[in-house]
């Protein structure tokens, strides 16, 4: 099979050694004669696997002991509702930074929870989300303030948390840059991430939540309650066993590679290579303000929708796949998650150079 480079935004590329390990032990997990998909979630084969995954994740992200780690289902999207259900019960006042598509989905869902008020404390809608919004000094204490750390569709990312949010309970959506960039878990009350971008297969959602915050929510239906999920260690019902297993292998792989710092270094290098090309190209360009640029999701355009389409098709024929931008913004997008190799970015830039020459490069 010819080498393929998969730029998909999610579900996304996984480390090749992890895929090979899944293949090699799929038929008989730990010599049990059964696959991981066929064993009971009450067996020690499962509970040992889950415990090791959690331990490795705690190491990678330096998660303090007073935070619970949950492996749940429902994707990032269920967290848009589950967070206000559990954490907006004191004053029912929440604040949101409107930084793009996923932030907006989070706001819409929070507003559907009875009684919850969601203030938009900052927005970059006026510049089409091509930059991160400036967050002003806040005059009130919210139950929590919600921040999308990496805007997967628009290609913007917080490298540092806005200073003015210090003192608020921060909820962070890290679906597309968790462990791609070092953040301090202690700065957050809760962090969530759908697995299928930078962790593993779809079907598992990671939640890291400060234990104090989890103590409310006991009146909620069990599946929607962090307190009840935490009390049963994410196994209140059948957990997504296969997704947790693959995520556990990815955590092990990340540790072997040197952890989050090493990933961050590689991601900076990969993304800088592409941004440098975009900034010097006479055909392609990045619509995103330099200081706001993401290291994991990089949108770019030629300025001509027809030419964009032609480029995506030609790239695909050359083994550079899933470069089409999100339907809401068009153009192209290269997602360079932890498992995406540097060589893939080099191949993409080489191909873009050739393409530019072939069309005469007129920006
Ligand atoms: C993809 C994505 C989501 C939605 O995730 P699902 O798991 O599909 O529900 C939420 N937030 C961000 C930042 C995303 O990139």
mmCIF file of N, CA, C and O in Angstrom, residues 222-291:
data_model
loop_
_atom_site.group_PDB
_atom_site.id
_atom_site.type_symbol
_atom_site.label_atom_id
_atom_site.label_comp_id
_atom_site.label_asym_id
_atom_site.label_seq_id
_atom_site.Cartn_x
_atom_site.Cartn_y
_atom_site.Cartn_z
ATOM 1 N N UNK A 222 -28.369 9.365 36.697
ATOM 2 C CA UNK A 222 -27.020 8.851 36.935
ATOM 3 C C UNK A 222 -26.046 9.131 35.792
ATOM 4 O O UNK A 222 -24.925 9.590 36.016
ATOM 5 N N UNK A 223 -26.475 8.877 34.547
ATOM 6 C CA UNK A 223 -25.554 9.020 33.423
ATOM 7 C C UNK A 223 -25.111 10.465 33.214
ATOM 8 O O UNK A 223 -24.116 10.724 32.540
ATOM 9 N N UNK A 224 -25.882 11.415 33.774
ATOM 10 C CA UNK A 224 -25.563 12.834 33.577
ATOM 11 C C UNK A 224 -24.864 13.441 34.779
ATOM 12 O O UNK A 224 -24.558 14.633 34.781
ATOM 13 N N UNK A 225 -24.604 12.627 35.786
ATOM 14 C CA UNK A 225 -24.069 13.156 37.042
ATOM 15 C C UNK A 225 -22.588 12.800 37.203
ATOM 16 O O UNK A 225 -22.219 11.625 37.278
ATOM 17 N N UNK A 226 -21.728 13.813 37.289
ATOM 18 C CA UNK A 226 -20.307 13.539 37.543
ATOM 19 C C UNK A 226 -20.136 12.814 38.877
ATOM 20 O O UNK A 226 -19.300 11.928 39.007
ATOM 21 N N UNK A 227 -20.939 13.216 39.866
ATOM 22 C CA UNK A 227 -20.802 12.615 41.201
ATOM 23 C C UNK A 227 -21.051 11.107 41.129
ATOM 24 O O UNK A 227 -20.275 10.311 41.674
ATOM 25 N N UNK A 228 -22.142 10.733 40.440
ATOM 26 C CA UNK A 228 -22.475 9.306 40.365
ATOM 27 C C UNK A 228 -21.498 8.547 39.473
ATOM 28 O O UNK A 228 -21.144 7.404 39.756
ATOM 29 N N UNK A 229 -21.038 9.182 38.409
ATOM 30 C CA UNK A 229 -20.049 8.529 37.536
ATOM 31 C C UNK A 229 -18.721 8.355 38.281
ATOM 32 O O UNK A 229 -18.077 7.313 38.180
ATOM 33 N N UNK A 230 -18.340 9.380 39.035
ATOM 34 C CA UNK A 230 -17.063 9.306 39.753
ATOM 35 C C UNK A 230 -17.136 8.249 40.859
ATOM 36 O O UNK A 230 -16.178 7.501 41.079
ATOM 37 N N UNK A 231 -18.294 8.170 41.529
ATOM 38 C CA UNK A 231 -18.439 7.186 42.619
ATOM 39 C C UNK A 231 -18.286 5.768 42.082
ATOM 40 O O UNK A 231 -17.800 4.881 42.791
ATOM 41 N N UNK A 232 -18.675 5.537 40.834
ATOM 42 C CA UNK A 232 -18.580 4.198 40.231
ATOM 43 C C UNK A 232 -17.356 4.085 39.312
ATOM 44 O O UNK A 232 -17.261 3.158 38.510
ATOM 45 N N UNK A 233 -16.461 5.061 39.418
ATOM 46 C CA UNK A 233 -15.221 5.007 38.658
ATOM 47 C C UNK A 233 -15.473 4.795 37.164
ATOM 48 O O UNK A 233 -14.846 3.930 36.515
ATOM 49 N N UNK A 234 -16.401 5.543 36.600
ATOM 50 C CA UNK A 234 -16.758 5.503 35.162
ATOM 51 C C UNK A 234 -17.364 4.174 34.714
ATOM 52 O O UNK A 234 -17.491 3.945 33.513
ATOM 53 N N UNK A 235 -17.682 3.299 35.642
ATOM 54 C CA UNK A 235 -18.259 2.013 35.236
ATOM 55 C C UNK A 235 -19.643 1.819 35.861
ATOM 56 O O UNK A 235 -20.013 0.734 36.292
ATOM 57 N N UNK A 236 -20.394 2.910 35.872
ATOM 58 C CA UNK A 236 -21.776 2.873 36.330
ATOM 59 C C UNK A 236 -22.616 1.994 35.405
ATOM 60 O O UNK A 236 -23.525 1.304 35.833
ATOM 61 N N UNK A 237 -22.321 2.085 34.124
ATOM 62 C CA UNK A 237 -22.862 1.113 33.160
ATOM 63 C C UNK A 237 -21.660 0.629 32.342
ATOM 64 O O UNK A 237 -20.515 0.917 32.703
ATOM 65 N N UNK A 238 -21.920 -0.092 31.261
ATOM 66 C CA UNK A 238 -20.799 -0.631 30.487
ATOM 67 C C UNK A 238 -19.991 0.503 29.866
ATOM 68 O O UNK A 238 -20.531 1.295 29.096
ATOM 69 N N UNK A 239 -18.742 0.642 30.207
ATOM 70 C CA UNK A 239 -17.923 1.716 29.624
ATOM 71 C C UNK A 239 -17.493 1.371 28.188
ATOM 72 O O UNK A 239 -17.587 0.213 27.783
ATOM 73 N N UNK A 240 -17.024 2.368 27.436
ATOM 74 C CA UNK A 240 -16.556 2.112 26.070
ATOM 75 C C UNK A 240 -15.186 1.411 26.101
ATOM 76 O O UNK A 240 -14.140 2.042 25.965
ATOM 77 N N UNK A 241 -15.223 0.114 26.297
ATOM 78 C CA UNK A 241 -14.016 -0.667 26.602
ATOM 79 C C UNK A 241 -12.942 -0.542 25.514
ATOM 80 O O UNK A 241 -11.776 -0.258 25.807
ATOM 81 N N UNK A 242 -13.350 -0.727 24.266
ATOM 82 C CA UNK A 242 -12.357 -0.708 23.185
ATOM 83 C C UNK A 242 -11.699 0.676 23.074
ATOM 84 O O UNK A 242 -10.480 0.790 22.939
ATOM 85 N N UNK A 243 -12.518 1.719 23.161
ATOM 86 C CA UNK A 243 -11.979 3.085 23.026
ATOM 87 C C UNK A 243 -11.010 3.397 24.176
ATOM 88 O O UNK A 243 -9.975 4.039 23.967
ATOM 89 N N UNK A 244 -11.343 2.933 25.370
ATOM 90 C CA UNK A 244 -10.463 3.182 26.519
ATOM 91 C C UNK A 244 -9.151 2.398 26.347
ATOM 92 O O UNK A 244 -8.060 2.901 26.627
ATOM 93 N N UNK A 245 -9.279 1.193 25.845
ATOM 94 C CA UNK A 245 -8.082 0.361 25.603
ATOM 95 C C UNK A 245 -7.130 1.035 24.606
ATOM 96 O O UNK A 245 -5.918 1.157 24.882
ATOM 97 N N UNK A 246 -7.660 1.512 23.481
ATOM 98 C CA UNK A 246 -6.783 2.145 22.482
ATOM 99 C C UNK A 246 -6.204 3.446 23.048
ATOM 100 O O UNK A 246 -5.017 3.731 22.883
ATOM 101 N N UNK A 247 -7.039 4.204 23.754
ATOM 102 C CA UNK A 247 -6.535 5.439 24.377
ATOM 103 C C UNK A 247 -5.387 5.105 25.339
ATOM 104 O O UNK A 247 -4.365 5.800 25.375
ATOM 105 N N UNK A 248 -5.531 4.017 26.078
ATOM 106 C CA UNK A 248 -4.480 3.597 27.009
ATOM 107 C C UNK A 248 -3.172 3.306 26.274
ATOM 108 O O UNK A 248 -2.085 3.662 26.750
ATOM 109 N N UNK A 249 -3.267 2.688 25.101
ATOM 110 C CA UNK A 249 -2.054 2.426 24.309
ATOM 111 C C UNK A 249 -1.440 3.736 23.819
ATOM 112 O O UNK A 249 -0.212 3.886 23.774
ATOM 113 N N UNK A 250 -2.299 4.691 23.455
ATOM 114 C CA UNK A 250 -1.790 5.993 23.016
ATOM 115 C C UNK A 250 -1.075 6.696 24.179
ATOM 116 O O UNK A 250 0.008 7.259 23.997
ATOM 117 N N UNK A 251 -1.638 6.607 25.392
ATOM 118 C CA UNK A 251 -0.979 7.234 26.551
ATOM 119 C C UNK A 251 0.417 6.634 26.758
ATOM 120 O O UNK A 251 1.377 7.338 27.027
ATOM 121 N N UNK A 252 0.497 5.307 26.626
ATOM 122 C CA UNK A 252 1.788 4.636 26.796
ATOM 123 C C UNK A 252 2.770 5.124 25.722
ATOM 124 O O UNK A 252 3.929 5.418 25.999
ATOM 125 N N UNK A 253 2.278 5.211 24.511
ATOM 126 C CA UNK A 253 3.105 5.689 23.394
ATOM 127 C C UNK A 253 3.588 7.117 23.671
ATOM 128 O O UNK A 253 4.772 7.428 23.468
ATOM 129 N N UNK A 254 2.706 7.956 24.165
ATOM 130 C CA UNK A 254 3.076 9.353 24.461
ATOM 131 C C UNK A 254 4.188 9.407 25.511
ATOM 132 O O UNK A 254 5.142 10.173 25.365
ATOM 133 N N UNK A 255 4.064 8.583 26.540
ATOM 134 C CA UNK A 255 5.103 8.559 27.575
ATOM 135 C C UNK A 255 6.438 8.110 26.982
ATOM 136 O O UNK A 255 7.484 8.704 27.257
ATOM 137 N N UNK A 256 6.400 7.079 26.148
ATOM 138 C CA UNK A 256 7.636 6.581 25.522
ATOM 139 C C UNK A 256 8.288 7.648 24.642
ATOM 140 O O UNK A 256 9.509 7.717 24.536
ATOM 141 N N UNK A 257 7.465 8.482 24.018
ATOM 142 C CA UNK A 257 7.992 9.509 23.120
ATOM 143 C C UNK A 257 8.588 10.701 23.869
ATOM 144 O O UNK A 257 9.228 11.556 23.273
ATOM 145 N N UNK A 258 8.282 10.800 25.153
ATOM 146 C CA UNK A 258 8.799 11.931 25.922
ATOM 147 C C UNK A 258 7.710 12.817 26.510
ATOM 148 O O UNK A 258 8.005 13.878 27.066
ATOM 149 N N UNK A 259 6.451 12.412 26.354
ATOM 150 C CA UNK A 259 5.356 13.112 27.026
ATOM 151 C C UNK A 259 4.910 14.389 26.338
ATOM 152 O O UNK A 259 5.238 14.640 25.172
ATOM 153 N N UNK A 260 4.181 15.193 27.085
ATOM 154 C CA UNK A 260 3.507 16.374 26.514
ATOM 155 C C UNK A 260 4.526 17.418 26.025
ATOM 156 O O UNK A 260 4.345 18.015 24.962
ATOM 157 N N UNK A 261 5.622 17.626 26.768
ATOM 158 C CA UNK A 261 6.620 18.629 26.342
ATOM 159 C C UNK A 261 7.181 18.274 24.970
ATOM 160 O O UNK A 261 7.345 19.131 24.111
ATOM 161 N N UNK A 262 7.478 16.980 24.793
ATOM 162 C CA UNK A 262 8.035 16.538 23.513
ATOM 163 C C UNK A 262 6.996 16.720 22.400
ATOM 164 O O UNK A 262 7.338 17.157 21.288
ATOM 165 N N UNK A 263 5.744 16.395 22.691
ATOM 166 C CA UNK A 263 4.687 16.571 21.694
ATOM 167 C C UNK A 263 4.560 18.038 21.308
ATOM 168 O O UNK A 263 4.447 18.393 20.142
ATOM 169 N N UNK A 264 4.583 18.880 22.332
ATOM 170 C CA UNK A 264 4.453 20.316 22.079
ATOM 171 C C UNK A 264 5.592 20.798 21.171
ATOM 172 O O UNK A 264 5.375 21.540 20.218
ATOM 173 N N UNK A 265 6.803 20.313 21.451
ATOM 174 C CA UNK A 265 7.964 20.705 20.642
ATOM 175 C C UNK A 265 7.770 20.252 19.186
ATOM 176 O O UNK A 265 7.982 21.017 18.246
ATOM 177 N N UNK A 266 7.354 18.991 19.034
ATOM 178 C CA UNK A 266 7.153 18.478 17.669
ATOM 179 C C UNK A 266 6.031 19.227 16.958
ATOM 180 O O UNK A 266 6.117 19.501 15.763
ATOM 181 N N UNK A 267 4.960 19.521 17.707
ATOM 182 C CA UNK A 267 3.828 20.209 17.077
ATOM 183 C C UNK A 267 4.205 21.625 16.654
ATOM 184 O O UNK A 267 3.775 22.106 15.607
ATOM 185 N N UNK A 268 5.023 22.289 17.481
ATOM 186 C CA UNK A 268 5.503 23.631 17.107
ATOM 187 C C UNK A 268 6.314 23.553 15.815
ATOM 188 O O UNK A 268 6.175 24.375 14.923
ATOM 189 N N UNK A 269 7.154 22.522 15.736
ATOM 190 C CA UNK A 269 8.031 22.383 14.572
ATOM 191 C C UNK A 269 7.228 22.066 13.307
ATOM 192 O O UNK A 269 7.448 22.658 12.253
ATOM 193 N N UNK A 270 6.279 21.140 13.450
ATOM 194 C CA UNK A 270 5.444 20.767 12.296
ATOM 195 C C UNK A 270 4.636 21.961 11.810
ATOM 196 O O UNK A 270 4.594 22.257 10.612
ATOM 197 N N UNK A 271 3.980 22.645 12.745
ATOM 198 C CA UNK A 271 3.088 23.732 12.332
ATOM 199 C C UNK A 271 3.892 24.916 11.797
ATOM 200 O O UNK A 271 3.490 25.549 10.812
ATOM 201 N N UNK A 272 5.058 25.205 12.401
ATOM 202 C CA UNK A 272 5.879 26.325 11.927
ATOM 203 C C UNK A 272 6.314 26.089 10.481
ATOM 204 O O UNK A 272 6.351 27.023 9.670
ATOM 205 N N UNK A 273 6.617 24.844 10.152
ATOM 206 C CA UNK A 273 7.039 24.516 8.790
ATOM 207 C C UNK A 273 5.947 24.881 7.786
ATOM 208 O O UNK A 273 6.206 25.477 6.740
ATOM 209 N N UNK A 274 4.705 24.556 8.139
ATOM 210 C CA UNK A 274 3.584 24.865 7.247
ATOM 211 C C UNK A 274 3.272 26.364 7.262
ATOM 212 O O UNK A 274 3.079 26.973 6.202
ATOM 213 N N UNK A 275 3.256 26.991 8.443
ATOM 214 C CA UNK A 275 2.954 28.431 8.505
ATOM 215 C C UNK A 275 4.012 29.244 7.741
ATOM 216 O O UNK A 275 3.682 30.200 7.053
ATOM 217 N N UNK A 276 5.286 28.866 7.880
ATOM 218 C CA UNK A 276 6.333 29.602 7.169
ATOM 219 C C UNK A 276 6.095 29.544 5.670
ATOM 220 O O UNK A 276 6.251 30.541 4.961
ATOM 221 N N UNK A 277 5.710 28.357 5.204
ATOM 222 C CA UNK A 277 5.433 28.247 3.779
ATOM 223 C C UNK A 277 4.232 29.119 3.396
ATOM 224 O O UNK A 277 4.281 29.868 2.413
ATOM 225 N N UNK A 278 3.159 29.033 4.189
ATOM 226 C CA UNK A 278 1.940 29.802 3.870
ATOM 227 C C UNK A 278 2.240 31.298 3.817
ATOM 228 O O UNK A 278 1.742 32.021 2.951
ATOM 229 N N UNK A 279 3.100 31.766 4.745
ATOM 230 C CA UNK A 279 3.388 33.199 4.810
ATOM 231 C C UNK A 279 4.296 33.660 3.675
ATOM 232 O O UNK A 279 4.381 34.859 3.390
ATOM 233 N N UNK A 280 4.992 32.719 3.026
ATOM 234 C CA UNK A 280 5.879 33.123 1.932
ATOM 235 C C UNK A 280 5.293 32.768 0.563
ATOM 236 O O UNK A 280 5.812 33.192 -0.468
ATOM 237 N N UNK A 281 4.207 32.014 0.555
ATOM 238 C CA UNK A 281 3.640 31.555 -0.717
ATOM 239 C C UNK A 281 2.959 32.701 -1.454
ATOM 240 O O UNK A 281 2.409 33.619 -0.833
ATOM 241 N N UNK A 282 2.983 32.636 -2.786
ATOM 242 C CA UNK A 282 2.268 33.647 -3.555
ATOM 243 C C UNK A 282 0.861 33.157 -3.916
ATOM 244 O O UNK A 282 0.077 33.882 -4.496
ATOM 245 N N UNK A 283 0.550 31.911 -3.562
ATOM 246 C CA UNK A 283 -0.786 31.386 -3.862
ATOM 247 C C UNK A 283 -1.590 31.095 -2.596
ATOM 248 O O UNK A 283 -2.747 31.498 -2.472
ATOM 249 N N UNK A 284 -0.953 30.388 -1.660
ATOM 250 C CA UNK A 284 -1.679 29.950 -0.461
ATOM 251 C C UNK A 284 -1.480 30.955 0.678
ATOM 252 O O UNK A 284 -0.422 31.581 0.776
ATOM 253 N N UNK A 285 -2.494 31.046 1.547
ATOM 254 C CA UNK A 285 -2.307 31.885 2.732
ATOM 255 C C UNK A 285 -3.138 31.377 3.900
ATOM 256 O O UNK A 285 -4.100 30.632 3.720
ATOM 257 N N UNK A 286 -2.723 31.795 5.101
ATOM 258 C CA UNK A 286 -3.466 31.480 6.324
ATOM 259 C C UNK A 286 -4.345 32.667 6.664
ATOM 260 O O UNK A 286 -3.868 33.799 6.710
ATOM 261 N N UNK A 287 -5.639 32.422 6.934
ATOM 262 C CA UNK A 287 -6.513 33.541 7.302
ATOM 263 C C UNK A 287 -6.379 33.942 8.772
ATOM 264 O O UNK A 287 -7.017 34.899 9.211
ATOM 265 N N UNK A 288 -5.564 33.223 9.540
ATOM 266 C CA UNK A 288 -5.565 33.398 11.003
ATOM 267 C C UNK A 288 -4.456 34.348 11.460
ATOM 268 O O UNK A 288 -3.312 34.265 11.001
ATOM 269 N N UNK A 289 -4.813 35.239 12.375
ATOM 270 C CA UNK A 289 -3.858 36.185 12.979
ATOM 271 C C UNK A 289 -2.704 35.409 13.616
ATOM 272 O O UNK A 289 -2.917 34.421 14.320
ATOM 273 N N UNK A 290 -1.484 35.894 13.391
ATOM 274 C CA UNK A 290 -0.303 35.117 13.793
ATOM 275 C C UNK A 290 -0.311 34.700 15.260
ATOM 276 O O UNK A 290 -0.042 33.557 15.600
ATOM 277 N N UNK A 291 -0.625 35.639 16.149
ATOM 278 C CA UNK A 291 -0.530 35.331 17.583
ATOM 279 C C UNK A 291 -1.626 34.380 18.062
ATOM 280 O O UNK A 291 -1.570 33.888 19.175
#
